[in-house]
Amino acid sequence: MPAKCLVILAMLVFGCGTSDSGPEPADSHARMLALLTDVATDAAKNHPFLGTGTLPELKRELHNLSLPSKSKSHPIPSKTRVDLHRQIGEAELRLGQTAEAIRHLEAALAAAISAEEGPDADLVEQIRFRLAVACIRKAEDENCVQCRNGESCLLPIRDGGIHEKRSGSEQAAKQLNLILRLNPKHLSARWLLNVVQMTLGQYPDAVPEHLRIPLSAFESDEEFPKWQNISSDRSLDLVSLSGGVVADDLNGDGWIDILVSSWEPTGQVRCYLGTGDGRFVDHTAESGLIGIMGGLNLVQADYDNDGDVDILVLRGAWLGNEGRIPNSLLQNDGRAGFRDVTFDVGLGKTHFPTQTAAWADYDNDGDVDLFIGNEQFPSQLFRNDGTGHFVDVAWFANVAVSTGVKGVTWGDYNNDRFPDLYVSSLTGSNSLFRNNRDGTFTDVAQHLGVSTPSRSFPCWFWDYNNDGQLDLYVSGYWSNLHYFVADYIGEEHEAETDRLYSGDGEGGFRDVTTEVGLDHVTLPMGSNFGDLDNDGFPDFYLGTGYPAYEGIMPNRMFRNRAGTGFADVTTSGGFGHLQKGHGVAFADFDNDGDQDIFIEMGGAFPGDAFSNALFENPGSGHHWLKVMLQGRESNRLGIGVRLCATIADSQGTRSVYKWVNSGGSFGANPLTCQHIGVGSADSIQVLEVYWPTSDSTQTFTDVSVDQCLQIAEGDDNYQTLPKQLHSDP
């Protein structure tokens, strides 16, 4: 039966695609604004991460305990006072009331130590640790959030990153030393003590030798040019909580722009237009985005094939049943003006908590379809009907996985022209859904040995070794600082590491994780890959952390060693930001021929906000090529197209492969312009463009480097674009 007939059958059997019941406002955008306003209002109290919750009740209970009549007639158990102060301290810290949090945690500690029944050693240690973490946050607020510079929070902390206001770190060091005096195996306290002494400029001497993490542990595997965080110079250092980023040409002028989100329901989605020289102007007010709030992740595509970049905002992750908040599909007018069309196009009927989605033309009919991975609810596969409307066919397609999905990515791993789907889960086995080419999929992850790690997060398809076969990266996510520290300093641990599966060219995979040096505990949420040095081999950057405040660990950069392995260049390159990292994008923001890196920063709680970072590429001297694709029979931006550049350089004659996608599953690289590094080659011998939908290949020979090309599907020749214009006039 033809695929389209099967889809129609699915609509009849499962009731997919029916319109919402009841009257709807005529305007989808207005309907979304009203709904998001209601969500924001409710979140002020009831949001489990952001709301006040039971804090007012806890304060009243503590106040009542202090009334003279009660304390005289009914002696108050010390445990009750300890518990109340501790709970209030934790709640105040979560909300960013750091001074109040410290005051209550100090009171809890004092009460626990002086308990009539004697101190509970484990409880005292736990409260000391929470107090130390609160003091560290005080130090961050005073020195990094408010007084940030390009060296703030970069591991190892030195020079401009050393704190001027010292009391927070000094208080933290005192508590951490007391913990470690009794329990020197407390790895989290040991790690934080070393970091805190760095902020005071007293590492390593102030750390007792048996607790000292040697400087060698912080060194990179190899030297690498230092990159600078220039976000404050470019007015991109927005302080926010965790969110997503899309880097792409949003207004068709050829420059790369930035769209960012922040997950709190009052977090305004913001648009910054690039001026082409690395500067940006805030276009949010003019973009039509005012009132479009929230979103833990963003992914882009040209869903209506009109030649511009549309944006999907993903909401509700981590919130369980309370996270059933509609996502937003933002239609672009071609000039970076956006209108929410979610309810117009069929994406607003049923919504579940999510933070991950990916676009692909899974049925090769010329328009992009959408898979949304949901948490503890059935995932959704929205088939594009060709008119810009969507029908959920996930149940029919056999991809309605309902584990805690955290990452999704499309890639044609078996080279049959039809994209396959990998789904990464935090609470179950991962899935690799092979496309059956009839609208259905079969999970082959167990059979092909790619179902682990069992707790995983970001994932992506790429060709790390340029052999023409797609490989698969999947991150592990055992969210505990203890596991990270143990791995970082070379001690044994039970956590699963990240995985790299190399495609074997026969539709199978081989686990090469240890072989290439990626068997580490990295705990990434944000992630993406690009080419740091234009050598043609993809490198990758991980934005690390987990919601708890103690999850202080460096974001990690891994440089590709010509397909033979990876070197950690986190500290030598200046990438080891200690604040929590989220959406990551590689793009040439200043149009100088190399890729820079933007990372959206900030944690999950109101008190864990931080400023976004933009790392400027200092350059490598290598050559490059940029390609803008224009699909005709295929989808307009060429998602799924394969580029192959055959070059001759110092490494000999070789090929560089690039599949068109937005990169990793938490952060989005440009779709409008594909960046290919070609090393020291001064020309490209052969450039091949393979279009899966039309099953056709365009071949161009003797292509000059360091230029921008526009290639339309089916044309015999390409168009050379001026450096300042990478897209249609």
XYZ file of C-alpha atoms in Angstrom, residues 121-672:
552
model
C 26.581 13.433 62.130
C 25.035 12.679 58.739
C 22.456 15.437 59.112
C 25.087 17.956 60.202
C 27.208 17.083 57.164
C 24.242 17.463 54.821
C 23.334 20.897 56.219
C 26.964 22.058 56.126
C 27.147 21.081 52.482
C 23.947 22.938 51.616
C 25.235 25.983 53.509
C 28.520 25.819 51.608
C 26.628 25.661 48.308
C 24.525 28.673 49.312
C 27.697 30.614 50.140
C 29.169 29.670 46.761
C 26.046 31.010 45.097
C 26.442 34.244 47.077
C 29.994 34.508 45.714
C 28.767 33.884 42.177
C 26.029 36.510 42.501
C 28.428 39.154 43.794
C 31.392 38.476 41.538
C 30.234 36.730 38.373
C 26.598 37.604 37.677
C 26.923 41.272 38.670
C 30.604 41.882 37.882
C 31.191 39.455 35.041
C 33.986 39.707 32.508
C 35.404 37.431 29.855
C 37.363 35.455 32.456
C 34.561 34.979 34.996
C 33.822 31.348 35.897
C 36.372 29.865 33.482
C 38.175 26.812 34.846
C 40.885 26.961 36.103
C 39.917 30.300 37.650
C 42.706 32.848 37.562
C 43.494 36.511 36.836
C 40.249 38.388 36.075
C 38.169 35.466 37.316
C 39.416 35.786 40.918
C 36.715 37.206 43.163
C 36.992 40.741 44.490
C 34.191 40.215 47.018
C 35.534 37.339 49.045
C 33.134 36.653 51.909
C 30.971 34.114 50.060
C 33.901 31.931 49.013
C 35.559 32.296 52.428
C 32.388 31.124 54.184
C 32.068 28.216 51.762
C 35.693 27.168 52.250
C 35.191 27.089 56.032
C 32.198 24.736 55.789
C 33.795 22.504 53.142
C 36.960 22.099 55.221
C 34.860 21.092 58.228
C 33.055 18.468 56.128
C 36.283 17.075 54.710
C 37.997 16.963 58.090
C 35.542 14.233 59.089
C 34.836 12.780 55.648
C 37.789 13.242 53.266
C 36.081 10.941 50.734
C 33.267 13.453 50.123
C 34.228 14.012 46.475
C 31.696 16.769 45.832
C 32.974 18.786 48.800
C 36.554 18.155 47.711
C 35.872 19.419 44.193
C 34.061 22.515 45.402
C 36.831 23.316 47.912
C 39.404 23.349 45.119
C 37.185 25.558 42.950
C 36.414 27.932 45.850
C 40.096 28.375 46.645
C 40.672 29.217 42.989
C 38.112 32.016 43.265
C 40.109 33.373 46.225
C 43.412 33.122 44.373
C 44.634 30.631 46.996
C 44.723 27.404 44.971
C 46.646 25.142 45.339
C 48.416 26.225 48.547
C 45.266 26.701 50.669
C 43.962 23.222 49.869
C 45.338 20.504 52.167
C 47.620 18.260 50.157
C 45.527 15.129 50.632
C 42.453 17.003 49.311
C 44.181 18.893 46.548
C 43.174 18.183 42.977
C 46.436 18.593 41.076
C 46.698 21.273 38.433
C 47.423 18.509 35.916
C 43.815 17.329 36.280
C 42.630 20.653 34.856
C 45.054 20.652 31.943
C 43.871 19.942 28.414
C 45.043 17.005 26.348
C 46.799 19.365 23.967
C 47.499 23.030 23.380
C 44.859 25.023 21.565
C 44.417 28.732 20.730
C 42.625 30.682 23.427
C 39.104 31.855 22.577
C 37.578 34.894 24.283
C 34.051 35.295 25.616
C 32.966 38.572 23.989
C 29.236 38.425 24.753
C 29.286 41.623 26.832
C 31.038 43.500 24.015
C 28.331 42.362 21.596
C 25.359 43.080 23.914
C 24.496 39.381 23.974
C 25.178 38.779 27.679
C 21.529 38.453 28.602
C 21.120 37.044 32.119
C 18.510 34.311 32.067
C 17.721 30.757 33.065
C 18.212 27.664 30.929
C 16.923 27.832 27.373
C 17.599 27.253 23.715
C 19.279 29.023 20.810
C 18.865 29.125 17.037
C 21.656 30.688 14.998
C 20.506 31.337 11.434
C 19.751 34.021 8.875
C 16.298 35.050 10.030
C 15.758 38.116 7.828
C 17.406 37.047 4.569
C 20.213 39.625 4.581
C 23.024 37.077 4.625
C 24.114 37.618 8.217
C 23.679 35.085 10.984
C 21.140 36.135 13.609
C 20.358 34.706 17.053
C 17.068 33.697 18.661
C 17.179 32.707 22.351
C 14.672 31.478 24.909
C 14.550 31.025 28.674
C 12.459 28.303 30.217
C 10.642 30.315 32.891
C 7.060 31.167 31.838
C 7.879 34.892 32.025
C 11.046 34.483 29.958
C 10.677 36.502 26.750
C 11.897 34.834 23.541
C 14.413 37.314 22.107
C 15.697 38.026 18.605
C 19.079 39.597 17.831
C 19.894 40.529 14.237
C 23.493 40.262 13.115
C 25.075 43.210 11.328
C 27.664 41.035 9.610
C 30.704 42.246 11.523
C 30.032 40.376 14.751
C 27.702 42.978 16.249
C 24.003 42.522 16.972
C 20.928 44.667 17.445
C 17.964 43.669 19.603
C 15.044 43.141 17.227
C 12.647 41.589 19.735
C 10.130 44.433 19.849
C 9.979 44.656 16.055
C 9.827 40.879 15.552
C 6.291 40.292 16.845
C 7.663 38.084 19.614
C 6.525 40.162 22.577
C 4.465 37.865 24.778
C 5.937 34.663 23.305
C 7.481 33.388 26.516
C 9.125 30.295 27.906
C 10.847 27.482 26.057
C 13.668 25.182 27.130
C 14.750 24.538 23.552
C 14.353 25.901 20.030
C 14.606 24.138 16.660
C 14.205 25.681 13.230
C 13.067 24.651 9.741
C 11.281 26.071 6.720
C 8.071 24.170 7.394
C 6.075 25.937 4.636
C 8.804 25.903 1.955
C 8.681 29.658 1.409
C 12.423 30.174 1.706
C 12.765 31.522 5.239
C 13.497 30.092 8.673
C 10.581 29.283 10.989
C 11.048 28.458 14.677
C 9.592 25.832 16.997
C 9.602 26.677 20.734
C 9.508 23.636 23.036
C 7.949 23.792 26.497
C 6.975 21.803 29.577
C 10.026 19.624 30.243
C 10.725 18.440 33.810
C 7.182 19.359 34.918
C 5.298 16.087 34.504
C 1.568 16.455 33.970
C 1.851 20.175 34.787
C 4.066 20.557 31.727
C 1.302 20.023 29.201
C 1.839 23.487 27.754
C 1.556 24.035 23.994
C 4.717 24.466 21.989
C 4.870 27.414 19.595
C 5.456 27.269 15.855
C 6.569 30.748 14.794
C 6.073 31.487 11.113
C 8.658 33.874 9.659
C 7.566 36.577 7.220
C 11.066 36.577 5.699
C 12.116 39.739 7.529
C 12.450 38.276 11.034
C 8.829 39.028 11.824
C 7.088 36.138 13.530
C 3.518 35.003 14.064
C 2.474 32.043 16.193
C 0.576 29.635 13.920
C 0.496 26.631 16.263
C -3.269 26.308 16.364
C -3.647 27.043 12.644
C -1.381 24.241 11.457
C -2.510 21.356 13.667
C 0.193 21.402 16.358
C -1.984 22.715 19.187
C -4.478 19.925 19.721
C -2.528 17.649 22.068
C 0.578 18.737 23.916
C 2.919 17.024 26.345
C 6.022 18.112 28.311
C 9.038 18.260 26.008
C 12.338 19.906 25.287
C 13.452 18.038 22.174
C 12.318 17.801 18.569
C 13.821 17.379 15.116
C 12.751 18.090 11.540
C 13.247 15.839 8.516
C 11.463 14.794 5.347
C 10.975 11.215 6.514
C 8.673 10.275 3.589
C 10.672 12.095 0.890
C 7.680 14.037 -0.403
C 9.448 17.407 -0.517
C 8.378 18.988 2.767
C 9.722 18.625 6.286
C 7.969 16.617 8.980
C 8.410 16.953 12.734
C 9.152 14.494 15.524
C 8.623 15.731 19.100
C 10.076 13.618 21.899
C 7.950 13.864 25.031
C 8.607 13.040 28.671
C 6.536 10.156 30.087
C 3.869 10.751 27.459
C 3.667 9.402 23.896
C 6.028 11.099 21.497
C 4.540 12.642 18.370
C 5.362 12.414 14.663
C 3.706 15.192 12.720
C 3.497 14.541 9.005
C 3.448 17.668 6.845
C 0.630 17.400 4.301
C 2.398 19.713 1.844
C 0.259 22.752 2.589
C 1.951 23.553 5.895
C -0.531 21.568 8.015
C 0.406 18.652 10.254
C -1.168 15.337 11.254
C 0.153 13.240 14.157
C 0.864 9.750 12.816
C 3.159 8.531 15.612
C 1.025 5.549 16.630
C 0.667 4.328 13.099
C 4.373 4.893 12.426
C 5.331 2.956 15.594
C 7.364 5.806 17.102
C 5.053 6.882 19.983
C 7.742 6.077 22.554
C 6.700 7.260 26.022
C 9.877 7.104 28.108
C 11.604 10.241 29.400
C 12.799 11.372 25.970
C 15.619 13.922 26.153
C 17.228 13.914 22.719
C 16.142 13.108 19.162
C 17.984 13.202 15.862
C 17.350 12.130 12.260
C 19.921 10.520 9.976
C 19.998 8.024 7.114
C 22.322 5.551 8.831
C 21.771 2.754 6.274
C 22.006 4.923 3.135
C 18.612 4.020 1.678
C 17.577 7.685 1.110
C 14.977 7.632 3.891
C 15.958 9.256 7.209
C 15.942 7.131 10.341
C 15.277 8.373 13.874
C 17.293 8.015 17.081
C 15.572 8.701 20.414
C 17.573 9.194 23.621
C 15.877 8.569 26.975
C 16.652 9.432 30.590
C 14.450 6.673 31.980
C 14.663 3.756 29.569
C 16.486 2.175 26.676
C 17.234 4.344 23.679
C 15.638 3.597 20.309
C 16.890 3.635 16.749
C 13.858 3.615 14.492
C 14.731 2.340 11.041
C 12.591 3.924 8.356
C 10.641 1.189 6.573
C 9.932 3.511 3.614
C 6.174 2.950 3.931
C 5.425 5.474 6.670
C 6.328 3.066 9.492
C 9.464 2.450 11.558
C 11.082 -0.489 13.344
C 13.194 -0.120 16.494
C 16.551 -1.786 15.796
C 18.593 -0.231 18.631
C 18.995 -3.452 20.607
C 19.818 -5.445 17.482
C 22.473 -2.932 16.394
C 23.890 -2.412 19.882
C 23.132 1.303 20.209
C 20.537 1.299 23.005
C 22.855 2.613 25.737
C 23.675 4.615 27.857
C 20.598 3.754 29.897
C 20.368 7.322 31.214
C 21.115 9.590 28.296
C 20.481 13.099 27.039
C 21.779 14.847 23.868
C 22.454 12.802 20.753
C 23.302 13.421 17.133
C 24.240 11.824 13.824
C 27.465 13.025 12.179
C 30.449 11.686 10.248
C 33.256 12.200 12.752
C 35.894 10.378 10.673
C 34.861 11.483 7.155
C 34.415 7.995 5.788
C 31.049 8.798 4.223
C 29.061 6.838 6.824
C 26.942 8.407 9.543
C 28.116 7.846 13.098
C 26.132 8.352 16.308
C 27.016 10.224 19.499
C 24.891 9.666 22.633
C 25.668 11.321 25.974
C 25.362 9.655 29.345
C 23.572 11.568 32.095
C 24.064 10.348 35.655
C 23.216 13.624 37.357
C 25.467 13.658 40.392
C 28.563 15.785 40.944
C 30.208 12.822 42.676
C 30.315 10.806 39.425
C 31.679 13.731 37.438
C 34.466 14.382 39.952
C 35.429 10.727 40.212
C 35.790 10.512 36.442
C 37.580 13.862 36.218
C 40.289 12.888 38.724
C 40.570 9.292 37.549
C 38.819 7.445 40.376
C 36.466 4.507 39.917
C 32.731 5.128 39.607
C 29.607 3.292 38.506
C 28.184 5.894 36.125
C 27.831 5.178 32.420
C 29.946 7.295 30.127
C 29.076 8.912 26.831
C 29.005 6.704 23.733
C 30.304 7.083 20.191
C 29.078 4.500 17.685
C 30.908 4.389 14.373
C 28.897 3.478 11.282
C 30.351 0.413 9.584
C 29.065 1.108 6.071
C 26.836 -1.947 6.133
C 23.991 -0.567 8.214
C 25.611 -1.438 11.544
C 27.640 0.276 14.254
C 30.751 -0.348 16.321
C 31.260 1.135 19.804
C 34.496 3.151 19.562
C 34.008 5.244 22.711
C 37.143 4.142 24.561
C 39.168 3.912 21.374
C 38.636 7.618 20.584
C 38.971 8.847 24.178
C 35.341 9.780 24.900
C 34.656 7.390 27.785
C 33.960 10.219 30.223
C 31.176 11.395 32.520
C 30.293 14.804 31.088
C 26.622 15.413 32.072
C 25.637 17.568 29.088
C 22.289 19.181 28.459
C 23.278 21.695 25.787
C 25.427 20.396 22.949
C 26.425 20.829 19.341
C 29.176 20.148 16.876
C 31.057 22.237 14.347
C 34.566 22.816 13.055
C 36.782 24.804 15.405
C 39.793 25.034 13.107
C 38.384 24.500 9.598
C 40.240 21.206 9.187
C 37.080 19.474 7.948
C 36.701 17.193 10.979
C 33.787 18.000 13.330
C 34.540 18.974 16.921
C 31.926 19.307 19.669
C 31.039 21.412 22.717
C 28.982 20.243 25.687
C 27.009 22.564 27.969
C 27.081 20.667 31.240
C 25.316 20.580 34.595
C 22.093 19.529 36.263
C 19.447 21.527 38.146
C 20.895 21.290 41.679
C 23.098 24.226 42.696
C 26.108 22.058 43.475
C 26.256 20.917 39.836
C 29.249 23.179 39.189
C 31.394 21.659 36.457
C 33.096 22.941 33.313
C 31.425 22.923 29.938
C 33.614 20.660 27.800
C 35.191 21.086 24.368
C 36.518 18.123 22.389
C 38.685 18.632 19.301
C 38.658 15.985 16.580
C 42.099 14.536 15.866
C 41.551 13.952 12.150
C 39.022 11.194 12.811
C 41.359 9.093 14.959
C 40.201 10.335 18.352
C 39.308 13.402 20.389
C 41.372 15.728 22.559
C 39.853 17.614 25.471
C 40.849 21.252 24.855
C 38.460 22.718 27.410
C 40.946 24.694 29.482
C 43.632 25.426 26.893
C 40.975 26.936 24.604
C 39.200 28.853 27.367
C 35.892 26.995 27.030
C 35.558 25.622 30.593
C 32.725 27.825 31.801
C 31.491 26.610 35.189
C 27.943 27.940 34.928
C 25.260 25.631 33.587
C 25.272 25.413 29.803
C 22.284 24.878 27.536
C 21.655 25.612 23.864
C 24.884 25.592 21.803
C 25.354 26.939 18.272
C 28.399 26.949 15.975
C 28.202 29.723 13.341
C 30.321 32.354 11.626
C 28.766 35.304 13.444
C 31.361 37.856 12.305
C 31.615 36.571 8.738
C 35.392 36.075 8.774
C 35.372 32.486 7.508
C 35.496 30.520 10.751
C 32.874 29.328 13.199
C 32.337 31.043 16.537
C 30.302 29.533 19.378
C 27.267 30.876 21.212
C 26.020 29.126 24.337
C 22.826 29.920 26.216
C 23.591 29.786 29.938
C 21.694 29.528 33.212
C 20.159 26.938 35.500
C 16.645 25.793 36.298
C 15.985 27.842 39.453
C 15.404 31.608 39.743
C 18.580 31.936 41.808
C 20.722 30.172 39.192
C 20.569 32.662 36.339
C 23.620 33.581 34.314
C 24.630 35.482 31.201
C 24.946 33.924 27.765
C 28.396 33.540 26.231
C 29.813 34.155 22.757
C 33.262 32.677 22.144
C 35.115 34.315 19.267
C 37.248 32.120 17.029
C 40.811 33.509 16.842
C 41.291 31.833 13.446
C 43.380 28.937 12.228
C 44.580 30.013 8.781
C 42.671 27.155 7.150
C 40.312 27.547 4.197
C 36.557 27.090 4.009
C 33.522 26.972 1.764
C 29.950 28.089 2.479
C 27.035 26.629 0.585
C 23.453 27.839 0.491
C 21.077 25.201 -0.850
C 17.774 25.765 -2.567
C 15.566 22.716 -2.859
C 12.996 22.422 -5.598
C 11.759 18.861 -5.599
C 13.281 18.538 -2.124
C 12.505 20.656 0.930
C 13.599 24.259 0.395
C 16.536 24.408 2.854
C 17.828 20.971 1.897
C 17.529 19.264 5.283
C 18.964 15.771 4.810
C 21.156 16.690 1.826
C 24.701 15.305 1.826
C 27.666 17.445 0.750
C 31.022 15.922 -0.116
C 34.127 18.008 -0.856
C 37.129 16.139 -2.250
C 40.325 18.043 -1.487
C 44.100 17.660 -1.517
C 45.999 19.213 1.380
C 48.838 18.406 3.763
C 46.969 15.252 4.814
C 46.741 14.027 1.221
C 43.688 13.584 -0.965
C 40.611 13.178 1.213
C 36.895 13.892 1.405
C 34.989 16.105 3.816
C 31.338 15.159 4.368
C 28.556 17.357 5.698
C 24.896 16.406 6.173
C 22.454 19.305 6.338
C 20.914 19.519 9.808
C 21.031 21.893 12.749
C 23.573 19.781 14.624
C 23.085 18.507 18.159
C 19.761 18.002 19.892
C 20.058 20.999 22.256
C 21.062 24.033 20.207
C 20.727 24.799 16.498
C 23.394 25.631 13.904
C 22.420 27.492 10.697
C 20.421 25.682 8.036
C 20.568 28.500 5.491
